[in-house]
Backbone as a chain_set.jsonl record, in Angstrom:
{"seq": "MIQRIRPGSRMSQIVTYPASARMVVISGQVPDNRGLDVPGQTRDVLTKVDQLLAEAGTDKSRITHAYIWLRDIADFDLMNGEWDKWVSPGNAPARACVEARMAAPDIRVEIQVFALAEDYV", "coords": {"N": [[199.975, -34.813, 101.27], [196.936, -33.149, 101.734], [196.42, -29.839, 102.654], [194.158, -27.743, 104.166], [193.498, -24.43, 104.525], [191.937, -22.03, 106.518], [189.322, -23.212, 106.198], [185.939, -23.521, 105.047], [182.442, -24.416, 105.053], [181.6, -24.455, 102.431], [183.783, -23.726, 100.815], [187.386, -23.633, 100.863], [189.764, -21.17, 101.827], [192.443, -21.383, 101.188], [194.319, -23.973, 99.705], [196.757, -26.387, 99.992], [199.226, -28.661, 98.684], [201.601, -31.334, 98.147], [204.119, -30.726, 95.683], [204.852, -32.923, 94.244], [202.623, -34.473, 94.061], [200.164, -36.585, 92.5], [198.074, -35.292, 90.213], [194.647, -35.187, 89.382], [192.773, -34.136, 86.749], [189.691, -33.033, 85.918], [187.806, -32.412, 83.113], [185.785, -29.54, 82.226], [182.457, -30.072, 83.097], [179.233, -30.484, 81.776], [175.623, -30.539, 82.036], [173.902, -33.591, 81.224], [171.185, -33.709, 80.872], [169.741, -31.133, 79.7], [167.375, -29.842, 79.974], [166.684, -29.46, 82.543], [166.161, -27.513, 85.588], [168.261, -25.07, 87.311], [169.124, -26.198, 89.897], [168.692, -28.931, 89.266], [170.366, -29.293, 86.99], [172.798, -28.792, 88.23], [172.963, -30.944, 90.081], [173.028, -33.044, 88.215], [175.477, -32.533, 86.897], [177.28, -32.757, 89.093], [176.949, -35.433, 89.759], [178.09, -36.608, 87.493], [180.717, -35.687, 87.872], [181.4, -37.061, 90.256], [181.367, -39.712, 89.228], [183.421, -39.618, 87.294], [185.632, -38.964, 88.896], [185.757, -41.304, 90.459], [186.347, -43.143, 88.446], [188.914, -42.332, 87.897], [190.152, -43.124, 90.152], [189.849, -41.73, 92.563], [188.174, -39.407, 94.818], [185.569, -37.049, 95.846], [186.448, -36.039, 98.29], [189.055, -35.453, 97.976], [189.331, -33.322, 96.32], [190.994, -30.452, 95.279], [190.652, -27.934, 94.108], [188.035, -26.073, 92.483], [186.243, -24.948, 89.625], [183.507, -23.031, 88.675], [181.064, -22.282, 86.335], [178.389, -20.198, 85.554], [175.48, -19.621, 83.636], [173.904, -17.489, 84.301], [174.581, -15.329, 86.83], [172.761, -14.773, 88.761], [171.727, -17.173, 89.475], [173.342, -18.181, 91.406], [172.809, -18.783, 94.196], [170.966, -20.89, 93.917], [172.52, -22.869, 92.634], [174.497, -23.157, 94.625], [172.986, -24.279, 96.684], [172.772, -26.963, 95.942], [175.482, -27.641, 95.637], [176.405, -27.296, 98.274], [175.128, -29.404, 99.597], [176.427, -31.51, 98.413], [179.281, -31.282, 98.604], [182.215, -32.601, 100.18], [182.138, -32.952, 103.626], [184.273, -31.034, 105.675], [186.246, -31.076, 103.788], [186.259, -29.07, 101.881], [186.996, -27.6, 98.758], [189.275, -25.083, 97.386], [187.703, -22.493, 95.537], [186.129, -21.025, 92.665], [183.561, -19.053, 91.208], [181.848, -17.943, 88.435], [180.001, -15.828, 86.155], [179.234, -16.748, 82.825], [179.249, -16.826, 79.226], [177.77, -19.534, 77.836], [178.496, -22.617, 76.015], [176.246, -23.543, 74.756], [172.855, -22.384, 74.682], [171.122, -23.68, 76.466], [172.623, -24.731, 78.477], [173.22, -24.288, 81.793], [174.933, -24.554, 83.892], [178.338, -25.276, 84.468], [181.022, -27.27, 85.549], [184.323, -27.689, 86.686], [186.815, -29.723, 88.139], [189.711, -30.323, 90.195], [191.692, -32.823, 91.564], [193.535, -34.735, 94.018], [195.16, -37.806, 93.357], [194.107, -40.922, 94.75], [196.164, -42.575, 95.63], [198.012, -40.839, 96.553], [197.316, -39.455, 98.786]], "CA": [[198.887, -34.507, 102.168], [196.209, -31.921, 101.435], [196.229, -28.949, 103.798], [193.129, -26.741, 103.909], [193.698, -23.3, 105.427], [190.712, -21.25, 106.613], [188.248, -23.929, 105.513], [184.539, -23.264, 105.346], [181.617, -25.541, 104.617], [181.451, -24.385, 100.977], [185.097, -23.653, 100.169], [188.544, -23.259, 101.673], [190.441, -20.001, 101.276], [193.744, -21.827, 100.667], [194.561, -25.417, 99.715], [198.119, -26.718, 99.568], [199.538, -30.081, 98.54], [202.972, -31.479, 97.669], [204.328, -30.56, 94.245], [205.017, -34.24, 93.626], [201.342, -35.187, 94.083], [199.57, -36.912, 91.201], [196.853, -34.503, 90.08], [193.599, -35.633, 88.469], [192.085, -32.961, 86.221], [188.436, -33.37, 85.254], [187.372, -31.341, 82.214], [184.51, -28.918, 82.565], [181.318, -30.961, 82.856], [177.927, -29.856, 81.6], [174.58, -31.534, 82.279], [173.386, -34.398, 80.119], [169.79, -33.302, 80.71], [169.777, -29.668, 79.682], [166.042, -29.318, 80.213], [166.5, -29.3, 83.986], [166.416, -26.207, 86.185], [169.637, -24.941, 87.808], [169.457, -27.254, 90.858], [168.759, -30.216, 88.569], [171.592, -29.333, 86.191], [173.928, -28.897, 89.159], [173.007, -32.342, 90.542], [173.445, -33.851, 87.066], [176.918, -32.323, 86.713], [178.025, -33.296, 90.236], [176.919, -36.893, 89.61], [179.122, -36.917, 86.5], [182.014, -35.456, 88.513], [181.637, -38.221, 91.136], [181.67, -40.882, 88.405], [184.743, -39.44, 86.686], [186.633, -39.078, 89.962], [185.869, -42.729, 90.784], [187.047, -43.775, 87.326], [190.325, -41.952, 88.018], [190.685, -43.68, 91.392], [189.836, -40.758, 93.649], [186.808, -39.011, 95.164], [185.395, -35.622, 96.121], [187.171, -35.615, 99.497], [190.422, -35.112, 97.565], [189.309, -32.18, 95.399], [191.774, -29.319, 95.771], [190.027, -26.7, 93.652], [186.93, -26.215, 91.54], [185.797, -23.764, 88.889], [182.096, -23.147, 88.33], [180.559, -21.262, 85.434], [176.932, -20.102, 85.503], [174.971, -18.782, 82.547], [173.383, -16.276, 84.943], [175.079, -15.299, 88.21], [171.589, -14.733, 89.644], [171.484, -18.563, 89.878], [174.396, -18.548, 92.356], [172.256, -19.433, 95.392], [170.365, -22.173, 93.518], [173.623, -23.809, 92.432], [175.132, -23.411, 95.919], [172.145, -25.179, 97.461], [173.147, -28.339, 95.582], [176.907, -27.797, 95.952], [176.563, -27.428, 99.726], [174.707, -30.764, 99.97], [177.316, -32.478, 97.769], [180.699, -31.153, 98.956], [182.647, -33.484, 101.266], [182.309, -32.192, 104.874], [185.645, -30.915, 106.147], [187.179, -31.168, 102.658], [185.846, -28.114, 100.853], [188.126, -27.128, 97.957], [189.298, -23.69, 96.946], [186.66, -22.473, 94.511], [185.719, -19.779, 92.025], [182.305, -19.169, 90.471], [181.655, -16.742, 87.626], [179.016, -15.859, 85.077], [179.898, -16.912, 81.535], [178.46, -17.231, 78.068], [177.97, -20.972, 77.713], [178.639, -23.145, 74.658], [174.883, -23.675, 74.224], [171.982, -21.577, 75.536], [170.413, -24.473, 77.474], [173.567, -25.095, 79.542], [173.156, -23.246, 82.828], [175.991, -24.82, 84.874], [179.5, -26.09, 84.075], [181.925, -27.401, 86.698], [185.601, -28.381, 86.51], [187.492, -29.955, 89.416], [191.06, -30.868, 90.26], [191.78, -33.628, 92.789], [194.717, -35.577, 94.135], [194.896, -39.234, 93.218], [193.989, -41.597, 96.046], [197.443, -43.159, 96.047], [198.933, -39.809, 97.027], [196.772, -38.719, 99.933]], "C": [[198.256, -33.178, 101.77], [196.06, -31.117, 102.724], [195.224, -27.876, 103.393], [193.248, -25.652, 104.973], [192.466, -22.403, 105.34], [189.57, -21.926, 105.855], [186.868, -23.461, 105.962], [183.728, -24.454, 104.869], [181.485, -25.594, 103.1], [182.79, -24.415, 100.252], [186.153, -23.299, 101.195], [189.201, -22.053, 101.021], [191.771, -20.369, 100.633], [193.795, -23.343, 100.751], [195.982, -25.639, 99.219], [198.266, -28.23, 99.501], [200.945, -30.183, 97.978], [203.06, -31.344, 96.146], [204.442, -31.9, 93.53], [203.72, -35.047, 93.597], [200.858, -35.465, 92.66], [198.204, -36.243, 91.132], [195.931, -35.132, 89.045], [192.838, -34.382, 88.044], [190.854, -33.438, 85.457], [188.044, -32.176, 84.382], [186.069, -30.736, 82.695], [183.358, -29.825, 82.159], [180.036, -30.151, 82.771], [176.857, -30.934, 81.773], [174.227, -32.323, 81.024], [171.942, -34.007, 79.82], [169.717, -31.788, 80.827], [168.41, -29.029, 79.86], [165.752, -29.073, 81.684], [166.697, -27.85, 84.415], [167.843, -26.188, 86.748], [169.969, -25.98, 88.879], [169.586, -28.625, 90.191], [170.01, -30.347, 87.725], [172.812, -29.474, 87.096], [174.066, -30.322, 89.67], [173.507, -33.258, 89.436], [174.96, -33.756, 86.88], [177.712, -32.946, 87.861], [178.013, -34.822, 90.245], [177.974, -37.332, 88.605], [180.517, -36.746, 87.092], [182.358, -36.626, 89.431], [182.055, -39.448, 90.331], [183.068, -40.785, 87.794], [185.853, -39.534, 87.725], [186.845, -40.544, 90.334], [186.627, -43.473, 89.689], [188.55, -43.498, 87.383], [190.945, -42.449, 89.323], [190.772, -42.685, 92.534], [188.39, -40.398, 93.971], [186.774, -37.543, 95.571], [186.086, -35.144, 97.389], [188.587, -35.162, 99.171], [190.473, -33.967, 96.546], [190.069, -31.022, 96.037], [191.185, -27.985, 95.334], [188.985, -26.987, 92.575], [186.635, -24.87, 90.889], [184.359, -24.008, 88.459], [181.716, -21.963, 87.45], [179.033, -21.339, 85.429], [176.525, -19.215, 84.335], [174.482, -17.445, 83.099], [173.799, -16.297, 86.412], [173.931, -15.163, 89.212], [171.221, -16.133, 90.141], [172.486, -19.067, 90.917], [173.845, -19.301, 93.568], [171.622, -20.78, 95.069], [171.44, -23.235, 93.313], [174.255, -24.165, 93.772], [174.302, -24.327, 96.809], [172.482, -26.637, 97.199], [174.615, -28.61, 95.913], [177.088, -28.07, 97.444], [176.136, -28.807, 100.224], [175.709, -31.811, 99.495], [178.741, -32.449, 98.317], [181.025, -32.018, 100.178], [182.882, -32.667, 102.539], [183.761, -32.217, 105.362], [186.686, -30.93, 105.046], [186.811, -30.204, 101.538], [187.067, -27.606, 100.089], [188.172, -25.604, 97.872], [188.357, -23.634, 95.744], [186.465, -21.083, 93.95], [184.437, -20.051, 91.256], [182.075, -17.854, 89.743], [180.504, -16.937, 86.648], [179.762, -15.945, 83.756], [178.883, -17.19, 80.433], [178.784, -18.701, 77.82], [178.03, -21.391, 76.243], [177.289, -23.339, 73.968], [173.939, -22.954, 75.19], [171.243, -22.364, 76.619], [171.333, -25.022, 78.558], [173.563, -23.953, 80.551], [174.274, -23.363, 83.846], [177.09, -25.643, 84.209], [180.461, -26.096, 85.257], [183.16, -28.188, 86.291], [186.234, -28.545, 87.884], [188.878, -30.534, 89.195], [191.157, -31.609, 91.586], [193.102, -34.374, 92.814], [194.298, -37.029, 93.993], [194.909, -39.886, 94.594], [195.325, -42.131, 96.537], [198.424, -42.118, 96.565], [198.427, -39.066, 98.247], [197.033, -39.485, 101.208]], "O": [[198.958, -32.202, 101.503], [195.632, -31.643, 103.752], [195.417, -27.182, 102.395], [193.116, -25.919, 106.167], [192.007, -22.059, 104.251], [188.933, -21.319, 104.993], [186.67, -23.06, 107.109], [184.29, -25.408, 104.331], [181.28, -26.67, 102.539], [182.923, -25.049, 99.205], [185.858, -22.742, 102.252], [189.195, -21.927, 99.797], [192.186, -19.749, 99.653], [193.368, -23.932, 101.744], [196.365, -25.143, 98.16], [197.542, -28.976, 100.16], [201.443, -29.222, 97.391], [202.176, -31.799, 95.42], [204.157, -31.994, 92.336], [203.723, -36.194, 93.151], [201.107, -34.685, 91.74], [197.294, -36.579, 91.889], [196.37, -35.556, 87.976], [192.318, -33.652, 88.888], [190.968, -34.162, 84.468], [187.961, -31.05, 84.874], [185.338, -31.345, 83.476], [183.291, -30.289, 81.021], [179.787, -29.256, 83.579], [177.16, -32.123, 81.665], [174.251, -31.795, 79.912], [171.526, -33.976, 78.662], [169.639, -31.239, 81.926], [168.297, -27.804, 79.894], [164.698, -28.541, 82.035], [167.318, -27.06, 83.704], [168.552, -27.191, 86.666], [171.023, -26.608, 88.783], [170.492, -29.392, 90.518], [170.654, -31.396, 87.734], [173.753, -30.195, 86.765], [175.172, -30.861, 89.693], [174.318, -34.15, 89.686], [175.64, -34.771, 86.726], [178.725, -33.602, 87.616], [178.977, -35.44, 90.697], [178.678, -38.317, 88.833], [181.402, -37.565, 86.844], [183.48, -37.132, 89.394], [182.996, -40.146, 90.709], [183.81, -41.767, 87.781], [186.902, -40.122, 87.46], [187.983, -40.981, 90.506], [187.455, -44.337, 89.979], [189.358, -44.328, 86.966], [192.128, -42.222, 89.573], [191.662, -42.78, 93.379], [187.47, -41.026, 93.445], [187.808, -36.878, 95.635], [186.293, -33.941, 97.548], [189.248, -34.549, 100.01], [191.527, -33.678, 95.98], [189.82, -30.658, 97.187], [191.211, -27.015, 96.091], [189.046, -27.991, 91.865], [186.759, -23.812, 91.506], [184.035, -25.075, 87.937], [182.0, -20.809, 87.768], [178.461, -22.422, 85.314], [177.149, -18.186, 84.077], [174.624, -16.405, 82.456], [173.403, -17.196, 87.153], [174.123, -15.418, 90.401], [170.486, -16.268, 91.119], [172.478, -20.247, 91.267], [174.37, -20.356, 93.924], [171.728, -21.716, 95.861], [171.289, -24.37, 93.765], [174.524, -25.337, 94.038], [174.861, -25.078, 97.609], [172.479, -27.455, 98.119], [174.952, -29.684, 96.41], [177.835, -28.969, 97.829], [176.72, -29.326, 101.175], [175.83, -32.877, 100.1], [179.351, -33.506, 98.477], [180.211, -32.148, 101.093], [183.735, -31.779, 102.545], [184.387, -33.273, 105.448], [187.88, -30.812, 105.32], [187.035, -30.503, 100.365], [188.064, -27.223, 100.701], [187.216, -24.924, 98.245], [188.227, -24.615, 95.011], [186.614, -20.086, 94.657], [184.245, -21.14, 90.715], [182.103, -16.783, 90.351], [180.093, -18.06, 86.358], [180.795, -15.301, 83.576], [177.801, -17.72, 80.683], [179.944, -19.061, 77.617], [177.665, -20.627, 75.35], [177.203, -23.302, 72.741], [174.198, -22.92, 76.393], [170.783, -21.773, 77.596], [170.869, -25.71, 79.467], [173.861, -22.807, 80.216], [174.552, -22.417, 84.582], [176.809, -26.592, 83.477], [180.689, -25.065, 85.89], [183.06, -29.224, 85.633], [186.199, -27.626, 88.702], [189.173, -31.143, 88.167], [190.749, -31.083, 92.622], [193.713, -34.617, 91.773], [193.226, -37.431, 94.446], [195.633, -39.454, 95.49], [195.585, -42.137, 97.74], [199.536, -42.456, 96.969], [199.074, -38.119, 98.694], [196.652, -39.034, 102.288]]}, "num_chains": 1, "name": "protein.A"}
């Protein structure tokens, strides 16, 4: 069972789960359409995350933690506008967001998530 302590609409301060849980780890995802603005790239990446979670037999309500990298931290609010619309209400994961030098200059957002498998929640 996932326990979210001090949850907020965007992220939880603490997330716990049993050590025996089956964890699904999604690699960092970057947008397929790199010509998009930050909100567009964020939507593109989150769509990919949804698809990969479904392929692994789980969904965003079971995400325990997420890491977000931005090419420019000034884009934090633009990315959060899309994240806030996407995150599962009442199931916000623990989360970190940092500025980073990306693998290519046209990548503005990269997101990695960890979720529990559906058969363990």
